[in-house]
Coordinates of C-alpha atoms and ligand atoms in Angstrom, one line a residue:
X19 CA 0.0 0.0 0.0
X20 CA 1.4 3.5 -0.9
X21 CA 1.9 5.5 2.1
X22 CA 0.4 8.8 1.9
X23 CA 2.3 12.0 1.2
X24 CA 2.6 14.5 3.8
X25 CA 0.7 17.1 1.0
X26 CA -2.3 14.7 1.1
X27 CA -2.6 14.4 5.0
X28 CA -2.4 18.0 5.4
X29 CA -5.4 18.3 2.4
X30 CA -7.3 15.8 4.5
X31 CA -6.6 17.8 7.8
X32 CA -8.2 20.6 6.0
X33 CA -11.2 19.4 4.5
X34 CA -11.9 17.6 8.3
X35 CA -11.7 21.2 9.5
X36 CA -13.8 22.5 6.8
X37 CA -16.2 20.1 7.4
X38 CA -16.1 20.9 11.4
X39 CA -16.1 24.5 10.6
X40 CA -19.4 24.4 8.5
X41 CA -21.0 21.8 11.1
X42 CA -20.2 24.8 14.1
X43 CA -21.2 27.0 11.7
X44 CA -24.8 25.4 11.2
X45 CA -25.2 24.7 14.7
X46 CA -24.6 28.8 15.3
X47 CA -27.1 29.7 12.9
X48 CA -29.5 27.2 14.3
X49 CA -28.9 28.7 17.6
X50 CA -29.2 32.0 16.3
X51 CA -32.8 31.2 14.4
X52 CA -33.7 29.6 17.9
X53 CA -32.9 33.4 19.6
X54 CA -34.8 34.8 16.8
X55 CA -37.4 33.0 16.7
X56 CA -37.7 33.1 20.5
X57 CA -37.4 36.4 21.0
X58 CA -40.6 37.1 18.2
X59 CA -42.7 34.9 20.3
X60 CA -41.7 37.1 23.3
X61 CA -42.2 40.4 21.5
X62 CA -45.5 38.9 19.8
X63 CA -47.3 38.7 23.0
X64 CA -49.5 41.8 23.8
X65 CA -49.0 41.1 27.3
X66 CA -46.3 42.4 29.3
X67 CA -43.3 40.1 29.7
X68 CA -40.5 40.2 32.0
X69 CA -37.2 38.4 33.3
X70 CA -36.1 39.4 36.1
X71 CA -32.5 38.4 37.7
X72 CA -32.0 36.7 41.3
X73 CA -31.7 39.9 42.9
X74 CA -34.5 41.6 41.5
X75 CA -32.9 43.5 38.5
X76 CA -35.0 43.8 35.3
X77 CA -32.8 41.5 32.7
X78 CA -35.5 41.2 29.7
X79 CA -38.4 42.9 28.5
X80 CA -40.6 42.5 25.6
X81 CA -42.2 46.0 23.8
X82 CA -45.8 45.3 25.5
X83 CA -43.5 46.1 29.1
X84 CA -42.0 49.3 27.2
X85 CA -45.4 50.5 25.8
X86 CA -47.4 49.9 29.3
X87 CA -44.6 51.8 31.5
X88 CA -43.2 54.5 29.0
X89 CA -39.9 53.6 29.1
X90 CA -38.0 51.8 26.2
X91 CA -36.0 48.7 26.5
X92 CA -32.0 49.6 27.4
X93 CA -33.5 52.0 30.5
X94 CA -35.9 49.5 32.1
X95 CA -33.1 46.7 31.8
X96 CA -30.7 46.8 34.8
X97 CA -33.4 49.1 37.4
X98 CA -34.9 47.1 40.2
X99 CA -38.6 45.5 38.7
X100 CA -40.7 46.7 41.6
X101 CA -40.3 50.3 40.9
X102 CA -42.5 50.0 38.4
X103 CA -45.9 49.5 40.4
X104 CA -48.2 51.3 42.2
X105 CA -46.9 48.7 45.4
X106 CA -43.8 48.1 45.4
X107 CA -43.4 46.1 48.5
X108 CA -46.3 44.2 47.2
X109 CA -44.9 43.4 44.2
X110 CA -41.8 42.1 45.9
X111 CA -43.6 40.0 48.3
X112 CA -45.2 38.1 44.8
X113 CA -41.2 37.8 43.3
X114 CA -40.7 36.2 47.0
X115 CA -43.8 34.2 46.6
X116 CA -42.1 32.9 43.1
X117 CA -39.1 31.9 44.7
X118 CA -40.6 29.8 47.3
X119 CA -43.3 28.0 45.6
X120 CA -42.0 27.9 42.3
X121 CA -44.7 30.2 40.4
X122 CA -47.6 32.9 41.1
X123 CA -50.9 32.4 39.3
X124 CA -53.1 35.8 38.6
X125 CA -51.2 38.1 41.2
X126 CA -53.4 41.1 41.2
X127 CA -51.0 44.6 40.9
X128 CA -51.1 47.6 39.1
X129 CA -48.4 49.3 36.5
X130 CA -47.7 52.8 36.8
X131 CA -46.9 54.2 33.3
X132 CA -44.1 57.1 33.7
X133 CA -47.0 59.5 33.1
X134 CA -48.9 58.4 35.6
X135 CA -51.6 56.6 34.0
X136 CA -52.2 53.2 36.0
X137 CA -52.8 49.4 34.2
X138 CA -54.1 46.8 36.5
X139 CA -53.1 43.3 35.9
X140 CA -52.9 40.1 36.8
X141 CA -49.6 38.5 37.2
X142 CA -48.5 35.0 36.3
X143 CA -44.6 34.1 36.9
X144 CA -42.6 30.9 37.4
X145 CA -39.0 30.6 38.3
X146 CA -36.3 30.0 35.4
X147 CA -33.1 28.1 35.7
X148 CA -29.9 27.9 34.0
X149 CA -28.1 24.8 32.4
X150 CA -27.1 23.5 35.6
X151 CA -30.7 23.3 36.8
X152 CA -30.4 26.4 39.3
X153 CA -32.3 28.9 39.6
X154 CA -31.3 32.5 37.4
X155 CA -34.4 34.4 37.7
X156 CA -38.0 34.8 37.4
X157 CA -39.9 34.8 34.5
X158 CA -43.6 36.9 34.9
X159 CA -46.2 37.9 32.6
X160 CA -48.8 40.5 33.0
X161 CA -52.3 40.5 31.4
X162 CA -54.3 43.6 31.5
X163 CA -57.4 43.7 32.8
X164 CA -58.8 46.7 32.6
X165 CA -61.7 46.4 30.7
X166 CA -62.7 43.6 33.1
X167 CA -62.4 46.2 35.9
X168 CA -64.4 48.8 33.7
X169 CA -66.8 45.6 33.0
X170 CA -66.8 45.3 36.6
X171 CA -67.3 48.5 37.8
X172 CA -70.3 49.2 35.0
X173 CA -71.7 46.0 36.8
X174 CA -71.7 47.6 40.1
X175 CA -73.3 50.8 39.1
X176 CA -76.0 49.1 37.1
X177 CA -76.2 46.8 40.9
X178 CA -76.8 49.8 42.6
X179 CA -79.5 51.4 40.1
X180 CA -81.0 48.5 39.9
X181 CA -81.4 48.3 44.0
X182 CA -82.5 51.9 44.1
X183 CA -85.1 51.2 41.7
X184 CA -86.3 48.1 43.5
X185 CA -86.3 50.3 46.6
X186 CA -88.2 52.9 44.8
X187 CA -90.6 50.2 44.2
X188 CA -90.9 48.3 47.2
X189 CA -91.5 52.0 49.6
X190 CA -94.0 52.7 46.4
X191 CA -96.1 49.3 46.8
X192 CA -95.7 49.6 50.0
X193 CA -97.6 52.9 49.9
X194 CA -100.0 51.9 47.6
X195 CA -100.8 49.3 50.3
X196 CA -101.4 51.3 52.9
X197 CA -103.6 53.4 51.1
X198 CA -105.6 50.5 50.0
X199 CA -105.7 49.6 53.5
X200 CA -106.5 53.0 54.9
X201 CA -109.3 53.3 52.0
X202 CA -110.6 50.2 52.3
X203 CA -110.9 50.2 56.4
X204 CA -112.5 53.9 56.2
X205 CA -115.2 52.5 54.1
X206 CA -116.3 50.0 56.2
X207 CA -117.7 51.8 58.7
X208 CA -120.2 53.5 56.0
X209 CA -120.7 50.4 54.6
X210 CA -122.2 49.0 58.0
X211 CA -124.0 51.5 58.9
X212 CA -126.0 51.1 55.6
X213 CA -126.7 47.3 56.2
X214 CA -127.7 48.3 59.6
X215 CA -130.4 51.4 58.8
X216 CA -131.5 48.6 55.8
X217 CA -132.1 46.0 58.6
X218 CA -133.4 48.5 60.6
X219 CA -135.9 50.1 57.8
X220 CA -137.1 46.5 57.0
X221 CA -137.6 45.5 60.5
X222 CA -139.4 48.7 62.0
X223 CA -141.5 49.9 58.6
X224 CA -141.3 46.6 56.4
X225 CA -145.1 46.4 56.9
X226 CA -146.1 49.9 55.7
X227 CA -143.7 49.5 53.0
X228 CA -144.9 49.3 49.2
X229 CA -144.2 45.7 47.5
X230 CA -141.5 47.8 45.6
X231 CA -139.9 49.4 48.2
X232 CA -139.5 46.1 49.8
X233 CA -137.6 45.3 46.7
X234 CA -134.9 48.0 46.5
X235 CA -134.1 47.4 50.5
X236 CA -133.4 44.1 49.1
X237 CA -131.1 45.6 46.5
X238 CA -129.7 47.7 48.8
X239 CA -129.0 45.3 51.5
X240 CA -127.5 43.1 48.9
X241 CA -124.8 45.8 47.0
X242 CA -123.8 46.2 50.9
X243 CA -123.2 42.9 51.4
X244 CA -121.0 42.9 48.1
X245 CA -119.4 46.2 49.1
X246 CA -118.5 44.1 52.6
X247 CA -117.3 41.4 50.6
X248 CA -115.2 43.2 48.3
X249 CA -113.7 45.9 51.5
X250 CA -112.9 42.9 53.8
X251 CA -110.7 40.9 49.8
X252 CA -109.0 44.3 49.7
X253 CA -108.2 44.7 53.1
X254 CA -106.9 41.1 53.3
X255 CA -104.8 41.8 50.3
X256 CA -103.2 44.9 51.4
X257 CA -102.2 43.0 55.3
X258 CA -100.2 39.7 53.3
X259 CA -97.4 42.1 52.3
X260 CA -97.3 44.6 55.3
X261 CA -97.7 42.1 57.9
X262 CA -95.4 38.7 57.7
X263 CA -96.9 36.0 60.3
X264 CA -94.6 33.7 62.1
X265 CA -94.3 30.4 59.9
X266 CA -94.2 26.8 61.5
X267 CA -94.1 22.9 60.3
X268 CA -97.8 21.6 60.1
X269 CA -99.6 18.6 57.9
X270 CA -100.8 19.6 54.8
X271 CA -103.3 17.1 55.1
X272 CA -104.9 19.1 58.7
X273 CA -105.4 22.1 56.3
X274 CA -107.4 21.1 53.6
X275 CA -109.6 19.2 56.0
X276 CA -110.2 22.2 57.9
X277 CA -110.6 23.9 54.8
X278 CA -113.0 21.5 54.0
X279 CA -115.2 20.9 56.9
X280 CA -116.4 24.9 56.2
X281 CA -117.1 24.3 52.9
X282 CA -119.2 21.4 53.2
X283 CA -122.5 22.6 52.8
X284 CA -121.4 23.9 49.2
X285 CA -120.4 20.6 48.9
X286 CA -123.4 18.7 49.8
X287 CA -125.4 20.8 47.6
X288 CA -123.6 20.2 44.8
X289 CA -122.8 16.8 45.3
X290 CA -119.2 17.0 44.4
X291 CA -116.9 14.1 45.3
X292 CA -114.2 15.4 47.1
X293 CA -111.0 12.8 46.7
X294 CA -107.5 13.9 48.9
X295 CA -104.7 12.1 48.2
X296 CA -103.1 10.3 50.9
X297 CA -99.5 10.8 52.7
X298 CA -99.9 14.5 51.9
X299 CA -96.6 15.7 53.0
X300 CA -95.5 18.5 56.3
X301 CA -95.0 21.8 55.6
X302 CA -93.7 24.7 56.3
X303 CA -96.0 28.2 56.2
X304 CA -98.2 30.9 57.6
X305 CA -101.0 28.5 58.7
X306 CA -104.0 30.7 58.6
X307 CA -102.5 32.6 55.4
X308 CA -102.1 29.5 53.6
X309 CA -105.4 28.3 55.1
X310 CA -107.0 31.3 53.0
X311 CA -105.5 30.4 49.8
X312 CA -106.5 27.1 50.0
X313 CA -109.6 28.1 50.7
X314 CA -109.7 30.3 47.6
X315 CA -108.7 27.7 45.5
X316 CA -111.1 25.4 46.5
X317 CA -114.0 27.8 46.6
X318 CA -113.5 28.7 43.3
X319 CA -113.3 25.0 42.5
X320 CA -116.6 24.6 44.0
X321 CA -117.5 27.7 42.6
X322 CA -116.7 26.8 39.1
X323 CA -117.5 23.0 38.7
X324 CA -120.1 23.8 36.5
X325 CA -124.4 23.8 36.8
X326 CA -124.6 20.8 34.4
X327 CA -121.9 19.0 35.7
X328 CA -123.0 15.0 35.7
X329 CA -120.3 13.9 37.7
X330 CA -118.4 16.5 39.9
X331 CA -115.4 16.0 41.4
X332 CA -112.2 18.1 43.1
X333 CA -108.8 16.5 43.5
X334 CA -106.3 17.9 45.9
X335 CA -103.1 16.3 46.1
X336 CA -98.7 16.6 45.8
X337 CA -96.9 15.7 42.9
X338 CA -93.3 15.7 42.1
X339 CA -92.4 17.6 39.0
X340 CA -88.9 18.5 37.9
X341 CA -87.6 17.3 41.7
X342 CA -89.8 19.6 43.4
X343 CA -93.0 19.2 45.2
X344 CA -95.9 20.5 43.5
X345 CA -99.6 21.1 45.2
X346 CA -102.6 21.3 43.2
X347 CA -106.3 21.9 43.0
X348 CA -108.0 20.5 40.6
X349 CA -111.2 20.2 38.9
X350 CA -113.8 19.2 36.6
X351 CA -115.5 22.7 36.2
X352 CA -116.0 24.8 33.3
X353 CA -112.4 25.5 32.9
X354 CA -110.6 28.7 31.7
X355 CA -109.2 29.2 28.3
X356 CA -105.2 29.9 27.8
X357 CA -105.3 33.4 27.0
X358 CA -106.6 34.3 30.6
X359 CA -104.5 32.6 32.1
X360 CA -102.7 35.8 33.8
X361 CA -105.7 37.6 33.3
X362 CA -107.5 36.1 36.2
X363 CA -104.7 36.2 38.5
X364 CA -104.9 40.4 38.2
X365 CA -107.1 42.1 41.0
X366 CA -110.9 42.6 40.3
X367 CA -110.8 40.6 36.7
X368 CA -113.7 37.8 36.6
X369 CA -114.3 36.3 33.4
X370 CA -117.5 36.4 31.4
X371 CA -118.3 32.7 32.4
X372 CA -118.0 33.1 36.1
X373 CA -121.7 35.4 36.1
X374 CA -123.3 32.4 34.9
X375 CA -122.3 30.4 37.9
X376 CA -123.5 30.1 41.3
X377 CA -122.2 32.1 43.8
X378 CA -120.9 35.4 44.0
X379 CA -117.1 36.9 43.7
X380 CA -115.8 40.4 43.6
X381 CA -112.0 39.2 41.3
X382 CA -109.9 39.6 44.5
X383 CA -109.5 35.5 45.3
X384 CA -106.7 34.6 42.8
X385 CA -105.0 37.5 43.3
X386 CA -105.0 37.0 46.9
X387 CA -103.7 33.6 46.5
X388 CA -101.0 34.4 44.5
X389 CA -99.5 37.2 47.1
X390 CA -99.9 34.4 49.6
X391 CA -98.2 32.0 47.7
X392 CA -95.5 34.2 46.4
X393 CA -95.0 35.8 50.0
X394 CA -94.0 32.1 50.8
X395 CA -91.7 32.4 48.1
X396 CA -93.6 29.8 45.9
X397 CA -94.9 30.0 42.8
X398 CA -98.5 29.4 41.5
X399 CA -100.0 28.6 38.1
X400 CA -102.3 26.5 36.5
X401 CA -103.7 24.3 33.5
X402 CA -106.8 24.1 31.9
X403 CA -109.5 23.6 29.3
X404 CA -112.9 24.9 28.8
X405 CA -115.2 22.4 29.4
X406 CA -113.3 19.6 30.5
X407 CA -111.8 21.6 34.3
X408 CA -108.9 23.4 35.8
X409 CA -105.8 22.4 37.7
X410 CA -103.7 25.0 40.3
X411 CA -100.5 24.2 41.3
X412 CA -98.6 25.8 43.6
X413 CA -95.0 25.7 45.0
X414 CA -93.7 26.2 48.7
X415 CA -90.2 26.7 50.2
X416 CA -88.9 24.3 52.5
X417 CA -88.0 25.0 56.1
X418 CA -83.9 25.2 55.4
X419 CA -84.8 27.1 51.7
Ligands
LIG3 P1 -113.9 35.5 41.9 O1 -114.2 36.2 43.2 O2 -114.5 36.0 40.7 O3 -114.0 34.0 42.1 P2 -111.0 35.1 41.6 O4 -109.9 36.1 41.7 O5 -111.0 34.0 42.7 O6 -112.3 35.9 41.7 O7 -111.1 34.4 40.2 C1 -111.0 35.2 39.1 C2 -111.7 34.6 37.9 O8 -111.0 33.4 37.5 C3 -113.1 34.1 38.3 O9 -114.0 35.1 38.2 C4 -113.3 33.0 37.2 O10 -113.7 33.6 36.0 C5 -111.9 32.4 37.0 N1 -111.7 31.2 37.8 C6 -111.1 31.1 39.0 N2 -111.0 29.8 39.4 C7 -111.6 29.1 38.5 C8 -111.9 27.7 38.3 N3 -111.5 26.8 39.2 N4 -112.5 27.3 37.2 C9 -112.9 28.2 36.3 N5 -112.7 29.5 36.4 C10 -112.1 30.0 37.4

């Protein structure tokens, strides 16, 4: 084998080194695209980032951190990091924070920009460490939340008109109430003493009375009566609001057979089947308060079941619907069509069909039993057909609700 010539070793030696020198060279400019490429990402970001060294010294920044505190780039690097804020020391306690659990997560502080103008944000920073695995510094970005503060604060004020308003309305009602009340209670009196010269009239000149004059005491006598009626459905109304009774656990069942036992005559007369379902649960209410609505409902049941009826019949009972327990009334009558649905729920509205029943009502009931049932903070509402009968239901809280 030829040995080589010293010319051809050294040629070799040099294209090794070549070949080296291009390798280093490739593995600069890869390391140089990397910085590139890494410092874009930083300077991409809208949010504020910093690094910041061991001891607190500002050692990066990208332009977000430049344009939030006025100051460009070679001035902010080498000044200490908490200078910038509007708390310093509470700044410094999150860089300490970083240090000891390894990061912050949404650090709430606020930049001041060198004119004064103040950016709050939220800070998120974790600790960075050098080849050898310690630590070199902290690594924090800031987002800026100020239109989440502005959102916020927008959010109050609307809060607070909002709770004025509902104020405003509550003293309002509350007035109206008492007027109703004061009305309503200042009218009885009158309203008495008419029923009483009627009875009086009848009883002391009934016999030299005409056949007609008879009649008109009757008339009389009677629009008293509804006046009474009507005075005593107001006055109720205007007390559920204005005074709150003291609520306690009873069976449901114990109502609406007190309720009931009153009505019975009503009952008999009409020969309605009365069915109440058993294990009726215990709740929690203003007895007598909900004793009225009850008794409204099932009045009006009676009321409403209808002249022709063949075979009438009122349900009472519980049911669970959606995982909550729902009462109801319900039945066979002449029932209501959709569109008056809320209509009858409104003070003094009777519908066209009620005047052809029996019995007498001044529109006051349902309304009544709606303020009872939302003053429990229930709900009430109800289905129905004409012809074929009506359904209430109602909601009530529990005792821990
Ligand atoms: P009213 O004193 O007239 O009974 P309510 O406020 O209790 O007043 O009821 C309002 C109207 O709703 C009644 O006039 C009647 O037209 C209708 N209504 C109430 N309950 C029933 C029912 N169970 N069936 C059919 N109609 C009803």
């Amino acid at each position: 084998m030829r040995k080589k010539s010293t010319y051809e070793e050294l040629e070799q030696r040099v294209k090794e080194l070549e070949k080296e020198a291009a390798k280093r060279k490739k593995a600069e400019d890869e390391l140089k695209e990397l910085h590139r490429y890494t410092r874009e990402l930083i300077e991409v970001s809208l949010d504020p980032l910093v690094m910041i060294s061991s001891e607190g010294e500002i050692t990066d920044v990208n332009h977000a951190t430049e344009l939030v505190t006025g100051y460009p780039r070679d001035k902010l690097i080498g000044t200490d990091f908490s200078d910038y804020f509007t708390a310093p020391r509470k700044a410094r306690q999150g860089y300490m924070q970083v240090f000891k659990e390894g990061h912050v997560r949404d650090y709430p502080l606020e930049i001041r920009h060198r004119d004064g103008k103040v950016t709050p944000v939220l800070y998120n920073a974790s600790v960075y460490r050098d080849a050898k695995g310690d630590i070199a510094g902290v690594f924090a970005a800031a987002r800026d939340i100020t239109q989440l503060k502005e959102a916020e604060e927008a959010l109050r004020k609307d809060e607070k008109k909002l709770n004025a308003l509902l104020a405003d309305l509550a003293a309002k009602n509350e007035e109206l109430d008492s007027f109703v009340y004061r009305v309503s209670h200042d009218l009885k009196s009158p309203i008495v003493t008419i029923d009483g010269f009627v009875g009086a009239l009848k009883e002391d000149f009934g016999d030299v009375l005409a056949e007609d004059g008879q009649k008109y005491l009757g008339y009389i006598s009677d629009a008293a009566r509804k006046m009474e009626l009507l005075i005593k459905d107001l006055l109720d109304l205007s007390r559920i609001d204005r005074l709150t009774r003291k609520k306690r656990e009873f069976p449901f069942a114990t109502l609406v057979k007190d309720t009931l036992k009153a009505l019975q005559p009503q009952i008999k007369a009409r020969h309605i089947v009365v069915n109440i379902q058993e294990d009726l649960p215990v709740i929690y209410a203003e007895r007598r308060r909900l004793e009225r609505a009850v008794d409204n409902l099932l009045t009006n049941a009676i009321k409403y079941i209808g002249k022709e009826n063949p075979s009438p019949r009122i349900d009472v009972g519980v049911e669970q619907q959606n995982g909550q327990k729902v009462f109801f009334v319900r039945d066979n009558g002449i029932g209501i069509e959709k569109r008056d649905f809320d209509k009858i729920f409104r003070v003094f509205q009777r519908l066209p069909s009620a005047k052809k029943q029996i019995g007498e009502g001044t529109g006051v009931g349902l309304t009544i039993v709606k303020r009872i049932i939302e003053h429990h903070g229930g709900k009430i509402w109800l289905i129905s057909e004409p012809g074929k009968g009506s359904t209430f239901y109602f909601t009530l809280k529990g005792k821990e609700a």
